[in-house]
Structure formats: C-alpha cells, structure tokens
C-alpha cells in the first residue's frame, strides 16, 4: 500500500490527523501531539489528500478529513486543493471580522523550510518574502467578498493583460499587482514563478509540467524570486 493510500485510509477510517513538521507532515491517531507518528508524508502527498478526501482545519491544530460529502466540480465550494478555514481580516472600515480563507501552507512557505546538504536554507529571507507577497496578492485577486477562491481571475502567462476581475476594488488592484510582478520576471522564468507562487504547485510537479531538468527548478526559481524581490524593493 502506497504512503498516500495508507494515509488516506488512516485519515478517513481511523480519524487520523496531519501535523506539519520540518520533515513534511506527520500523521497521528491520538488526540494531541504526544500521540505516536504512524506515517510521515511529503508536500506532494499532502496535496493529494487535500484533493481527496479533502481536508479541514482541526480545532486542536493540524488537519483532518473534511466531514460530509466531497464538493462536486463547478459548485461554490472553493478550489480543489484548498483547505478552508476562518481568519481574522481587517476591513476597510477598520473593523476586524472573521472570513473564510485558504489555510493550506503555501508552496513557498514549504520550500523555505527545506535545507541543502550543508544545512543552508533553500530560500533566503528576501526570496521567501517576495514569493509570499506574490502569493498573497494572487489569492486576493481570486477572492470575492467571502475570500472563496476563483480560478478564472488570475492573469495568464503571456496573455498581456490582467484577465477577468470581479468589480471589487481590492481584487482588481491585487490582480494588477500580480501582473506587474510577473512582468518584472524574465519571461523564461515567469511560467515557473507563476506555477509555484500563483498556482501553488509543488516544485517537483512544476518541473514535470514545464519540462524542466529534474532538480533544476530550484535554482531557476531562486533567480525568479530575486527578480520579484527587486521589484518589491525587498532586501
């Protein structure tokens, strides 16, 4: 039984839950973090579980299987591959309100936890900050008033425009910031930066989708993130 299949079985049938760790995601069956780790999965496997059976934020921290039937395609249930939960959002009137949002760890946040053979972080603080800023703007560009993700609101690589937006000003402005940031990246690197920072693809998956040399995407991504950092004036 593969690790994803086993993890799916434990989460769905045995009430297991996932806890983020430096080495990936630990699957536990007990009620808290003192419970024994039955299985550790990587980012790619975690994203497979997000798609099937679907995950929700666990009250005590971490994630467990989403209760109820799976949302079907085309319904307003957020994006496949997202973990929805509540966050505090500061509104334009200065009041704080709870909104629905995607709580999945970003691809950039996960890459920032990786280290090379000499123990050095894969990403510098400036590279991480630039990537996460683009990710936040991309999520805002996709969001309506409820912060439910819409997949057709993102700029498309090579389109030359900021695609389609709902009339909400905050989404429109965020979309323009996304387009400006992506334009600041070398056109040869833009598809990779867009895949990881905007669409949330795992680095290995982006390599395969874009036909890049195995293990070669990290260095290319770093160059793209450095261009973003210069665009944002970070570092």
PDB file of C-alpha atoms in Angstrom, residues 138-155 162-176:
ATOM      1  CA  UNK A 138      -2.727  36.232  -6.216  1.00  0.00           C
ATOM      2  CA  UNK A 139      -5.122  34.865  -3.593  1.00  0.00           C
ATOM      3  CA  UNK A 140      -6.640  38.314  -3.116  1.00  0.00           C
ATOM      4  CA  UNK A 141      -7.060  38.675  -6.878  1.00  0.00           C
ATOM      5  CA  UNK A 142      -9.033  35.430  -6.883  1.00  0.00           C
ATOM      6  CA  UNK A 143     -11.157  36.353  -3.885  1.00  0.00           C
ATOM      7  CA  UNK A 144     -14.630  37.759  -3.682  1.00  0.00           C
ATOM      8  CA  UNK A 145     -16.104  39.261  -0.516  1.00  0.00           C
ATOM      9  CA  UNK A 146     -16.045  35.845   1.201  1.00  0.00           C
ATOM     10  CA  UNK A 147     -12.445  35.101   0.194  1.00  0.00           C
ATOM     11  CA  UNK A 148     -13.580  31.968  -1.648  1.00  0.00           C
ATOM     12  CA  UNK A 149     -11.065  31.227  -4.372  1.00  0.00           C
ATOM     13  CA  UNK A 150     -11.998  31.764  -8.013  1.00  0.00           C
ATOM     14  CA  UNK A 151      -9.685  30.185 -10.560  1.00  0.00           C
ATOM     15  CA  UNK A 152     -10.578  32.292 -13.593  1.00  0.00           C
ATOM     16  CA  UNK A 153      -9.488  35.588 -12.070  1.00  0.00           C
ATOM     17  CA  UNK A 154      -5.738  35.129 -12.416  1.00  0.00           C
ATOM     18  CA  UNK A 155      -3.537  36.629 -15.122  1.00  0.00           C
ATOM     19  CA  UNK A 162      -4.752  41.095 -16.088  1.00  0.00           C
ATOM     20  CA  UNK A 163      -7.502  38.658 -17.154  1.00  0.00           C
ATOM     21  CA  UNK A 164     -11.016  38.977 -15.706  1.00  0.00           C
ATOM     22  CA  UNK A 165     -11.920  40.524 -12.367  1.00  0.00           C
ATOM     23  CA  UNK A 166     -14.982  40.980 -10.269  1.00  0.00           C
ATOM     24  CA  UNK A 167     -15.802  44.649  -9.661  1.00  0.00           C
ATOM     25  CA  UNK A 168     -14.461  44.634  -6.087  1.00  0.00           C
ATOM     26  CA  UNK A 169     -11.641  47.176  -5.999  1.00  0.00           C
ATOM     27  CA  UNK A 170      -9.375  45.143  -3.724  1.00  0.00           C
ATOM     28  CA  UNK A 171      -9.383  42.153  -6.104  1.00  0.00           C
ATOM     29  CA  UNK A 172      -8.837  44.385  -9.132  1.00  0.00           C
ATOM     30  CA  UNK A 173      -5.870  46.155  -7.538  1.00  0.00           C
ATOM     31  CA  UNK A 174      -4.349  42.872  -6.375  1.00  0.00           C
ATOM     32  CA  UNK A 175      -4.648  41.448  -9.881  1.00  0.00           C
ATOM     33  CA  UNK A 176      -2.787  44.405 -11.305  1.00  0.00           C
TER      34      UNK A 176
END
